XYZ file of C-alpha atoms in Angstrom:
299
model
C 0.000 0.000 0.000
C 1.282 3.451 -0.891
C 2.343 5.584 2.054
C 0.118 8.651 2.577
C 1.580 11.885 1.300
C 2.572 14.768 3.535
C -0.628 16.614 2.613
C -2.779 13.562 3.279
C -1.289 13.034 6.727
C -1.765 16.634 7.745
C -5.263 16.791 6.261
C -6.366 13.697 8.190
C -5.011 15.232 11.373
C -6.848 18.490 10.605
C -10.180 16.750 10.080
C -9.898 15.293 13.592
C -8.335 18.234 15.418
C -9.235 21.517 13.713
C -10.419 24.314 15.959
C -14.123 25.105 15.704
C -13.884 28.578 14.165
C -17.028 30.233 12.777
C -15.589 31.108 9.362
C -14.793 27.429 8.769
C -18.401 26.283 8.815
C -19.580 24.870 5.450
C -22.319 27.468 4.882
C -20.021 30.485 5.280
C -19.702 32.470 2.057
C -16.821 34.199 0.323
C -17.556 37.630 1.802
C -17.474 36.299 5.357
C -14.221 34.453 4.651
C -12.696 37.583 3.106
C -13.629 39.584 6.217
C -12.096 36.947 8.478
C -8.835 36.906 6.545
C -8.496 40.687 6.715
C -9.270 40.738 10.431
C -6.854 37.901 11.202
C -3.867 39.809 9.841
C -1.602 40.475 12.855
C -4.523 39.856 15.236
C -5.147 36.828 17.499
C -8.121 34.578 16.767
C -9.643 35.173 20.206
C -10.011 38.883 19.449
C -11.225 38.362 15.896
C -14.161 36.009 16.571
C -16.488 38.529 18.323
C -15.477 41.340 15.953
C -16.122 39.138 12.913
C -19.534 38.068 14.202
C -20.568 41.666 14.912
C -19.280 42.868 11.521
C -21.202 40.195 9.586
C -24.351 40.797 11.627
C -24.281 44.430 10.523
C -22.913 44.005 6.992
C -23.695 40.448 5.840
C -22.973 41.283 2.190
C -20.501 43.628 0.449
C -23.236 46.021 -0.705
C -24.373 46.673 2.861
C -20.885 47.844 3.834
C -20.301 49.676 0.556
C -23.424 51.771 1.135
C -22.351 52.726 4.638
C -19.705 55.331 5.457
C -15.990 54.851 6.069
C -16.560 56.356 9.526
C -18.964 53.569 10.468
C -16.462 50.955 9.323
C -13.814 52.566 11.537
C -16.224 52.690 14.472
C -17.208 49.067 14.015
C -13.557 48.055 13.847
C -13.203 49.350 17.385
C -9.947 48.368 19.077
C -9.095 45.471 16.788
C -5.898 47.248 15.783
C -4.489 48.582 12.512
C -7.759 50.418 11.676
C -6.619 51.203 8.149
C -7.817 47.654 7.435
C -11.402 48.784 8.081
C -11.172 51.507 5.441
C -9.578 49.172 2.935
C -12.221 46.530 3.608
C -14.944 49.048 2.840
C -13.076 50.110 -0.331
C -12.940 46.430 -1.232
C -16.700 46.121 -0.715
C -17.304 49.108 -3.006
C -15.121 47.529 -5.697
C -16.941 44.193 -5.368
C -20.262 45.969 -5.898
C -19.078 48.124 -8.784
C -17.020 45.498 -10.620
C -18.699 42.202 -9.726
C -22.321 42.955 -8.928
C -21.833 42.531 -5.186
C -20.399 38.998 -5.391
C -16.839 38.348 -4.264
C -15.090 37.076 -7.418
C -13.643 33.584 -7.629
C -10.824 34.327 -10.084
C -7.427 34.922 -8.520
C -6.554 37.846 -10.790
C -9.822 39.587 -9.922
C -9.288 39.007 -6.212
C -5.761 40.414 -6.430
C -7.158 43.546 -8.112
C -9.418 44.373 -5.156
C -8.283 47.153 -2.789
C -6.481 45.841 0.262
C -6.316 42.263 -1.035
C -2.770 40.971 -1.351
C -1.088 37.734 -2.344
C -2.037 35.827 0.793
C -5.635 37.059 1.152
C -6.515 36.492 -2.505
C -5.283 32.904 -2.406
C -6.948 32.262 0.943
C -10.339 33.355 -0.393
C -9.897 31.382 -3.619
C -8.993 28.247 -1.657
C -11.230 28.446 1.409
C -14.313 30.014 -0.198
C -14.147 28.471 -3.658
C -12.174 25.257 -3.105
C -9.431 26.090 -5.575
C -5.858 24.820 -5.684
C -3.549 27.656 -4.630
C -0.625 27.806 -2.192
C -1.950 29.761 0.790
C 1.187 30.838 2.594
C 1.283 32.709 5.886
C 3.871 32.654 8.673
C 2.525 29.373 10.050
C 2.586 27.597 6.701
C 6.081 28.818 5.894
C 7.315 27.479 9.218
C 5.722 24.042 8.676
C 7.126 23.674 5.169
C 10.538 25.024 6.125
C 10.866 22.582 9.009
C 9.239 19.477 7.605
C 10.674 19.691 4.097
C 13.770 21.891 4.162
C 14.916 20.870 7.647
C 15.428 24.440 8.822
C 14.197 25.660 12.245
C 12.838 29.012 11.046
C 11.469 30.349 7.778
C 12.380 34.004 8.308
C 10.148 37.066 8.556
C 8.797 37.481 5.011
C 7.151 35.366 2.324
C 9.235 34.835 -0.804
C 8.241 33.443 -4.219
C 10.158 30.278 -3.319
C 7.785 29.740 -0.377
C 4.799 29.685 -2.739
C 6.558 27.189 -4.997
C 7.582 24.913 -2.116
C 4.070 24.910 -0.672
C 2.360 24.314 -4.011
C 4.541 21.252 -4.605
C 3.012 19.669 -1.490
C -0.613 20.226 -2.513
C -2.723 17.412 -3.957
C -3.709 17.784 -7.596
C -7.440 17.672 -6.900
C -8.607 21.227 -6.014
C -10.856 20.382 -3.057
C -8.163 18.216 -1.481
C -5.622 20.983 -2.070
C -7.862 23.557 -0.370
C -8.269 21.223 2.612
C -4.514 20.718 2.783
C -3.931 24.479 2.722
C -6.173 24.904 5.759
C -4.480 21.928 7.436
C -0.945 23.278 6.933
C -2.004 26.571 8.471
C -3.658 24.928 11.461
C -0.665 22.691 12.098
C 1.627 25.703 12.250
C -0.749 27.640 14.471
C -1.332 25.036 17.169
C 1.404 22.356 16.900
C 4.440 23.494 14.895
C 4.681 26.774 16.767
C 7.678 29.075 16.623
C 9.147 28.656 20.103
C 7.466 25.614 21.689
C 6.591 23.093 18.957
C 4.567 20.099 20.138
C 6.432 17.551 18.053
C 5.095 14.583 20.032
C 1.578 15.155 18.653
C 2.577 16.208 15.139
C 1.163 13.960 12.388
C 4.371 14.224 10.350
C 6.893 14.032 13.199
C 8.406 10.800 11.884
C 9.166 12.278 8.465
C 10.053 15.834 9.531
C 13.421 16.853 8.130
C 14.010 19.322 10.952
C 13.397 16.680 13.632
C 15.743 14.349 11.814
C 18.442 17.028 11.750
C 18.404 17.379 15.535
C 18.450 21.175 15.379
C 16.894 23.096 18.250
C 14.159 25.686 17.891
C 15.415 29.286 17.710
C 15.863 30.860 21.128
C 15.018 34.484 20.334
C 12.010 35.892 18.507
C 11.950 35.844 14.705
C 10.832 39.447 14.817
C 11.694 41.894 17.525
C 8.538 42.639 19.562
C 7.106 46.056 18.777
C 6.962 48.472 21.669
C 3.517 50.045 22.072
C 3.538 52.271 25.163
C 4.516 55.812 24.308
C 4.605 55.246 20.545
C 2.770 57.147 17.827
C 0.608 54.063 17.430
C -0.636 54.434 20.993
C -1.355 58.126 20.465
C -3.215 57.368 17.239
C -5.342 54.871 19.140
C -6.183 57.422 21.823
C -7.168 60.024 19.234
C -9.299 57.525 17.306
C -11.059 56.443 20.507
C -12.258 60.017 21.085
C -13.364 60.425 17.467
C -15.146 57.041 17.379
C -17.236 57.961 20.400
C -18.162 61.401 19.075
C -21.419 62.131 17.280
C -20.018 65.087 15.368
C -16.790 67.017 14.758
C -14.410 67.103 17.708
C -12.712 70.418 18.558
C -8.944 70.469 18.439
C -8.874 71.439 22.128
C -10.567 68.145 23.056
C -7.988 66.132 21.118
C -5.211 68.090 22.809
C -6.226 66.456 26.099
C -5.460 62.889 25.059
C -1.650 63.190 25.032
C 0.838 65.473 26.738
C 3.445 65.765 23.969
C 2.246 68.406 21.498
C 4.696 67.427 18.765
C 3.957 63.712 18.957
C 0.214 64.289 19.157
C 0.273 66.542 16.091
C 2.342 63.969 14.204
C -0.061 61.167 15.112
C -3.094 63.223 14.084
C -1.468 64.161 10.779
C -0.762 60.493 10.156
C -4.412 59.601 10.719
C -5.425 62.230 8.183
C -2.850 60.993 5.665
C -4.075 57.415 6.102
C -7.662 58.416 5.342
C -8.957 57.616 8.822
C -9.618 61.189 9.967
C -10.514 64.400 8.148
C -10.431 68.049 9.204
C -13.693 69.965 9.513
C -12.866 73.635 9.204
C -9.694 74.987 10.785
C -10.142 73.668 14.341
C -12.124 70.401 14.320
C -11.755 66.817 13.142
C -14.000 63.799 12.522
C -13.731 60.236 11.297
C -13.333 60.049 7.519
C -16.635 60.269 5.672
C -18.639 60.770 8.855
C -21.974 61.852 7.457
C -25.084 60.508 5.744
C -24.487 57.350 3.736
C -25.005 57.582 -0.014
C -26.600 54.519 -1.680
C -24.686 53.053 -4.600
C -26.355 52.726 -8.008
Protein backbone atom coordinates (compact mmCIF):
# COMPACT_ATOMS: atom_id res chain seq x y z
CA UNK A 1 0.00 0.00 0.00
CA UNK A 2 1.28 3.45 -0.89
CA UNK A 3 2.34 5.58 2.05
CA UNK A 4 0.12 8.65 2.58
CA UNK A 5 1.58 11.88 1.30
CA UNK A 6 2.57 14.77 3.54
CA UNK A 7 -0.63 16.61 2.61
CA UNK A 8 -2.78 13.56 3.28
CA UNK A 9 -1.29 13.03 6.73
CA UNK A 10 -1.76 16.63 7.74
CA UNK A 11 -5.26 16.79 6.26
CA UNK A 12 -6.37 13.70 8.19
CA UNK A 13 -5.01 15.23 11.37
CA UNK A 14 -6.85 18.49 10.61
CA UNK A 15 -10.18 16.75 10.08
CA UNK A 16 -9.90 15.29 13.59
CA UNK A 17 -8.33 18.23 15.42
CA UNK A 18 -9.23 21.52 13.71
CA UNK A 19 -10.42 24.31 15.96
CA UNK A 20 -14.12 25.11 15.70
CA UNK A 21 -13.88 28.58 14.17
CA UNK A 22 -17.03 30.23 12.78
CA UNK A 23 -15.59 31.11 9.36
CA UNK A 24 -14.79 27.43 8.77
CA UNK A 25 -18.40 26.28 8.82
CA UNK A 26 -19.58 24.87 5.45
CA UNK A 27 -22.32 27.47 4.88
CA UNK A 28 -20.02 30.48 5.28
CA UNK A 29 -19.70 32.47 2.06
CA UNK A 30 -16.82 34.20 0.32
CA UNK A 31 -17.56 37.63 1.80
CA UNK A 32 -17.47 36.30 5.36
CA UNK A 33 -14.22 34.45 4.65
CA UNK A 34 -12.70 37.58 3.11
CA UNK A 35 -13.63 39.58 6.22
CA UNK A 36 -12.10 36.95 8.48
CA UNK A 37 -8.84 36.91 6.55
CA UNK A 38 -8.50 40.69 6.72
CA UNK A 39 -9.27 40.74 10.43
CA UNK A 40 -6.85 37.90 11.20
CA UNK A 41 -3.87 39.81 9.84
CA UNK A 42 -1.60 40.47 12.86
CA UNK A 43 -4.52 39.86 15.24
CA UNK A 44 -5.15 36.83 17.50
CA UNK A 45 -8.12 34.58 16.77
CA UNK A 46 -9.64 35.17 20.21
CA UNK A 47 -10.01 38.88 19.45
CA UNK A 48 -11.22 38.36 15.90
CA UNK A 49 -14.16 36.01 16.57
CA UNK A 50 -16.49 38.53 18.32
CA UNK A 51 -15.48 41.34 15.95
CA UNK A 52 -16.12 39.14 12.91
CA UNK A 53 -19.53 38.07 14.20
CA UNK A 54 -20.57 41.67 14.91
CA UNK A 55 -19.28 42.87 11.52
CA UNK A 56 -21.20 40.20 9.59
CA UNK A 57 -24.35 40.80 11.63
CA UNK A 58 -24.28 44.43 10.52
CA UNK A 59 -22.91 44.01 6.99
CA UNK A 60 -23.70 40.45 5.84
CA UNK A 61 -22.97 41.28 2.19
CA UNK A 62 -20.50 43.63 0.45
CA UNK A 63 -23.24 46.02 -0.71
CA UNK A 64 -24.37 46.67 2.86
CA UNK A 65 -20.88 47.84 3.83
CA UNK A 66 -20.30 49.68 0.56
CA UNK A 67 -23.42 51.77 1.13
CA UNK A 68 -22.35 52.73 4.64
CA UNK A 69 -19.71 55.33 5.46
CA UNK A 70 -15.99 54.85 6.07
CA UNK A 71 -16.56 56.36 9.53
CA UNK A 72 -18.96 53.57 10.47
CA UNK A 73 -16.46 50.95 9.32
CA UNK A 74 -13.81 52.57 11.54
CA UNK A 75 -16.22 52.69 14.47
CA UNK A 76 -17.21 49.07 14.01
CA UNK A 77 -13.56 48.05 13.85
CA UNK A 78 -13.20 49.35 17.38
CA UNK A 79 -9.95 48.37 19.08
CA UNK A 80 -9.09 45.47 16.79
CA UNK A 81 -5.90 47.25 15.78
CA UNK A 82 -4.49 48.58 12.51
CA UNK A 83 -7.76 50.42 11.68
CA UNK A 84 -6.62 51.20 8.15
CA UNK A 85 -7.82 47.65 7.44
CA UNK A 86 -11.40 48.78 8.08
CA UNK A 87 -11.17 51.51 5.44
CA UNK A 88 -9.58 49.17 2.94
CA UNK A 89 -12.22 46.53 3.61
CA UNK A 90 -14.94 49.05 2.84
CA UNK A 91 -13.08 50.11 -0.33
CA UNK A 92 -12.94 46.43 -1.23
CA UNK A 93 -16.70 46.12 -0.72
CA UNK A 94 -17.30 49.11 -3.01
CA UNK A 95 -15.12 47.53 -5.70
CA UNK A 96 -16.94 44.19 -5.37
CA UNK A 97 -20.26 45.97 -5.90
CA UNK A 98 -19.08 48.12 -8.78
CA UNK A 99 -17.02 45.50 -10.62
CA UNK A 100 -18.70 42.20 -9.73
CA UNK A 101 -22.32 42.96 -8.93
CA UNK A 102 -21.83 42.53 -5.19
CA UNK A 103 -20.40 39.00 -5.39
CA UNK A 104 -16.84 38.35 -4.26
CA UNK A 105 -15.09 37.08 -7.42
CA UNK A 106 -13.64 33.58 -7.63
CA UNK A 107 -10.82 34.33 -10.08
CA UNK A 108 -7.43 34.92 -8.52
CA UNK A 109 -6.55 37.85 -10.79
CA UNK A 110 -9.82 39.59 -9.92
CA UNK A 111 -9.29 39.01 -6.21
CA UNK A 112 -5.76 40.41 -6.43
CA UNK A 113 -7.16 43.55 -8.11
CA UNK A 114 -9.42 44.37 -5.16
CA UNK A 115 -8.28 47.15 -2.79
CA UNK A 116 -6.48 45.84 0.26
CA UNK A 117 -6.32 42.26 -1.04
CA UNK A 118 -2.77 40.97 -1.35
CA UNK A 119 -1.09 37.73 -2.34
CA UNK A 120 -2.04 35.83 0.79
CA UNK A 121 -5.64 37.06 1.15
CA UNK A 122 -6.51 36.49 -2.50
CA UNK A 123 -5.28 32.90 -2.41
CA UNK A 124 -6.95 32.26 0.94
CA UNK A 125 -10.34 33.35 -0.39
CA UNK A 126 -9.90 31.38 -3.62
CA UNK A 127 -8.99 28.25 -1.66
CA UNK A 128 -11.23 28.45 1.41
CA UNK A 129 -14.31 30.01 -0.20
CA UNK A 130 -14.15 28.47 -3.66
CA UNK A 131 -12.17 25.26 -3.11
CA UNK A 132 -9.43 26.09 -5.57
CA UNK A 133 -5.86 24.82 -5.68
CA UNK A 134 -3.55 27.66 -4.63
CA UNK A 135 -0.63 27.81 -2.19
CA UNK A 136 -1.95 29.76 0.79
CA UNK A 137 1.19 30.84 2.59
CA UNK A 138 1.28 32.71 5.89
CA UNK A 139 3.87 32.65 8.67
CA UNK A 140 2.53 29.37 10.05
CA UNK A 141 2.59 27.60 6.70
CA UNK A 142 6.08 28.82 5.89
CA UNK A 143 7.32 27.48 9.22
CA UNK A 144 5.72 24.04 8.68
CA UNK A 145 7.13 23.67 5.17
CA UNK A 146 10.54 25.02 6.13
CA UNK A 147 10.87 22.58 9.01
CA UNK A 148 9.24 19.48 7.61
CA UNK A 149 10.67 19.69 4.10
CA UNK A 150 13.77 21.89 4.16
CA UNK A 151 14.92 20.87 7.65
CA UNK A 152 15.43 24.44 8.82
CA UNK A 153 14.20 25.66 12.24
CA UNK A 154 12.84 29.01 11.05
CA UNK A 155 11.47 30.35 7.78
CA UNK A 156 12.38 34.00 8.31
CA UNK A 157 10.15 37.07 8.56
CA UNK A 158 8.80 37.48 5.01
CA UNK A 159 7.15 35.37 2.32
CA UNK A 160 9.23 34.84 -0.80
CA UNK A 161 8.24 33.44 -4.22
CA UNK A 162 10.16 30.28 -3.32
CA UNK A 163 7.78 29.74 -0.38
CA UNK A 164 4.80 29.68 -2.74
CA UNK A 165 6.56 27.19 -5.00
CA UNK A 166 7.58 24.91 -2.12
CA UNK A 167 4.07 24.91 -0.67
CA UNK A 168 2.36 24.31 -4.01
CA UNK A 169 4.54 21.25 -4.61
CA UNK A 170 3.01 19.67 -1.49
CA UNK A 171 -0.61 20.23 -2.51
CA UNK A 172 -2.72 17.41 -3.96
CA UNK A 173 -3.71 17.78 -7.60
CA UNK A 174 -7.44 17.67 -6.90
CA UNK A 175 -8.61 21.23 -6.01
CA UNK A 176 -10.86 20.38 -3.06
CA UNK A 177 -8.16 18.22 -1.48
CA UNK A 178 -5.62 20.98 -2.07
CA UNK A 179 -7.86 23.56 -0.37
CA UNK A 180 -8.27 21.22 2.61
CA UNK A 181 -4.51 20.72 2.78
CA UNK A 182 -3.93 24.48 2.72
CA UNK A 183 -6.17 24.90 5.76
CA UNK A 184 -4.48 21.93 7.44
CA UNK A 185 -0.95 23.28 6.93
CA UNK A 186 -2.00 26.57 8.47
CA UNK A 187 -3.66 24.93 11.46
CA UNK A 188 -0.67 22.69 12.10
CA UNK A 189 1.63 25.70 12.25
CA UNK A 190 -0.75 27.64 14.47
CA UNK A 191 -1.33 25.04 17.17
CA UNK A 192 1.40 22.36 16.90
CA UNK A 193 4.44 23.49 14.90
CA UNK A 194 4.68 26.77 16.77
CA UNK A 195 7.68 29.08 16.62
CA UNK A 196 9.15 28.66 20.10
CA UNK A 197 7.47 25.61 21.69
CA UNK A 198 6.59 23.09 18.96
CA UNK A 199 4.57 20.10 20.14
CA UNK A 200 6.43 17.55 18.05
CA UNK A 201 5.10 14.58 20.03
CA UNK A 202 1.58 15.16 18.65
CA UNK A 203 2.58 16.21 15.14
CA UNK A 204 1.16 13.96 12.39
CA UNK A 205 4.37 14.22 10.35
CA UNK A 206 6.89 14.03 13.20
CA UNK A 207 8.41 10.80 11.88
CA UNK A 208 9.17 12.28 8.47
CA UNK A 209 10.05 15.83 9.53
CA UNK A 210 13.42 16.85 8.13
CA UNK A 211 14.01 19.32 10.95
CA UNK A 212 13.40 16.68 13.63
CA UNK A 213 15.74 14.35 11.81
CA UNK A 214 18.44 17.03 11.75
CA UNK A 215 18.40 17.38 15.54
CA UNK A 216 18.45 21.18 15.38
CA UNK A 217 16.89 23.10 18.25
CA UNK A 218 14.16 25.69 17.89
CA UNK A 219 15.41 29.29 17.71
CA UNK A 220 15.86 30.86 21.13
CA UNK A 221 15.02 34.48 20.33
CA UNK A 222 12.01 35.89 18.51
CA UNK A 223 11.95 35.84 14.71
CA UNK A 224 10.83 39.45 14.82
CA UNK A 225 11.69 41.89 17.52
CA UNK A 226 8.54 42.64 19.56
CA UNK A 227 7.11 46.06 18.78
CA UNK A 228 6.96 48.47 21.67
CA UNK A 229 3.52 50.04 22.07
CA UNK A 230 3.54 52.27 25.16
CA UNK A 231 4.52 55.81 24.31
CA UNK A 232 4.60 55.25 20.54
CA UNK A 233 2.77 57.15 17.83
CA UNK A 234 0.61 54.06 17.43
CA UNK A 235 -0.64 54.43 20.99
CA UNK A 236 -1.35 58.13 20.47
CA UNK A 237 -3.22 57.37 17.24
CA UNK A 238 -5.34 54.87 19.14
CA UNK A 239 -6.18 57.42 21.82
CA UNK A 240 -7.17 60.02 19.23
CA UNK A 241 -9.30 57.52 17.31
CA UNK A 242 -11.06 56.44 20.51
CA UNK A 243 -12.26 60.02 21.08
CA UNK A 244 -13.36 60.42 17.47
CA UNK A 245 -15.15 57.04 17.38
CA UNK A 246 -17.24 57.96 20.40
CA UNK A 247 -18.16 61.40 19.08
CA UNK A 248 -21.42 62.13 17.28
CA UNK A 249 -20.02 65.09 15.37
CA UNK A 250 -16.79 67.02 14.76
CA UNK A 251 -14.41 67.10 17.71
CA UNK A 252 -12.71 70.42 18.56
CA UNK A 253 -8.94 70.47 18.44
CA UNK A 254 -8.87 71.44 22.13
CA UNK A 255 -10.57 68.15 23.06
CA UNK A 256 -7.99 66.13 21.12
CA UNK A 257 -5.21 68.09 22.81
CA UNK A 258 -6.23 66.46 26.10
CA UNK A 259 -5.46 62.89 25.06
CA UNK A 260 -1.65 63.19 25.03
CA UNK A 261 0.84 65.47 26.74
CA UNK A 262 3.45 65.77 23.97
CA UNK A 263 2.25 68.41 21.50
CA UNK A 264 4.70 67.43 18.76
CA UNK A 265 3.96 63.71 18.96
CA UNK A 266 0.21 64.29 19.16
CA UNK A 267 0.27 66.54 16.09
CA UNK A 268 2.34 63.97 14.20
CA UNK A 269 -0.06 61.17 15.11
CA UNK A 270 -3.09 63.22 14.08
CA UNK A 271 -1.47 64.16 10.78
CA UNK A 272 -0.76 60.49 10.16
CA UNK A 273 -4.41 59.60 10.72
CA UNK A 274 -5.42 62.23 8.18
CA UNK A 275 -2.85 60.99 5.66
CA UNK A 276 -4.08 57.42 6.10
CA UNK A 277 -7.66 58.42 5.34
CA UNK A 278 -8.96 57.62 8.82
CA UNK A 279 -9.62 61.19 9.97
CA UNK A 280 -10.51 64.40 8.15
CA UNK A 281 -10.43 68.05 9.20
CA UNK A 282 -13.69 69.97 9.51
CA UNK A 283 -12.87 73.64 9.20
CA UNK A 284 -9.69 74.99 10.79
CA UNK A 285 -10.14 73.67 14.34
CA UNK A 286 -12.12 70.40 14.32
CA UNK A 287 -11.76 66.82 13.14
CA UNK A 288 -14.00 63.80 12.52
CA UNK A 289 -13.73 60.24 11.30
CA UNK A 290 -13.33 60.05 7.52
CA UNK A 291 -16.63 60.27 5.67
CA UNK A 292 -18.64 60.77 8.85
CA UNK A 293 -21.97 61.85 7.46
CA UNK A 294 -25.08 60.51 5.74
CA UNK A 295 -24.49 57.35 3.74
CA UNK A 296 -25.01 57.58 -0.01
CA UNK A 297 -26.60 54.52 -1.68
CA UNK A 298 -24.69 53.05 -4.60
CA UNK A 299 -26.35 52.73 -8.01
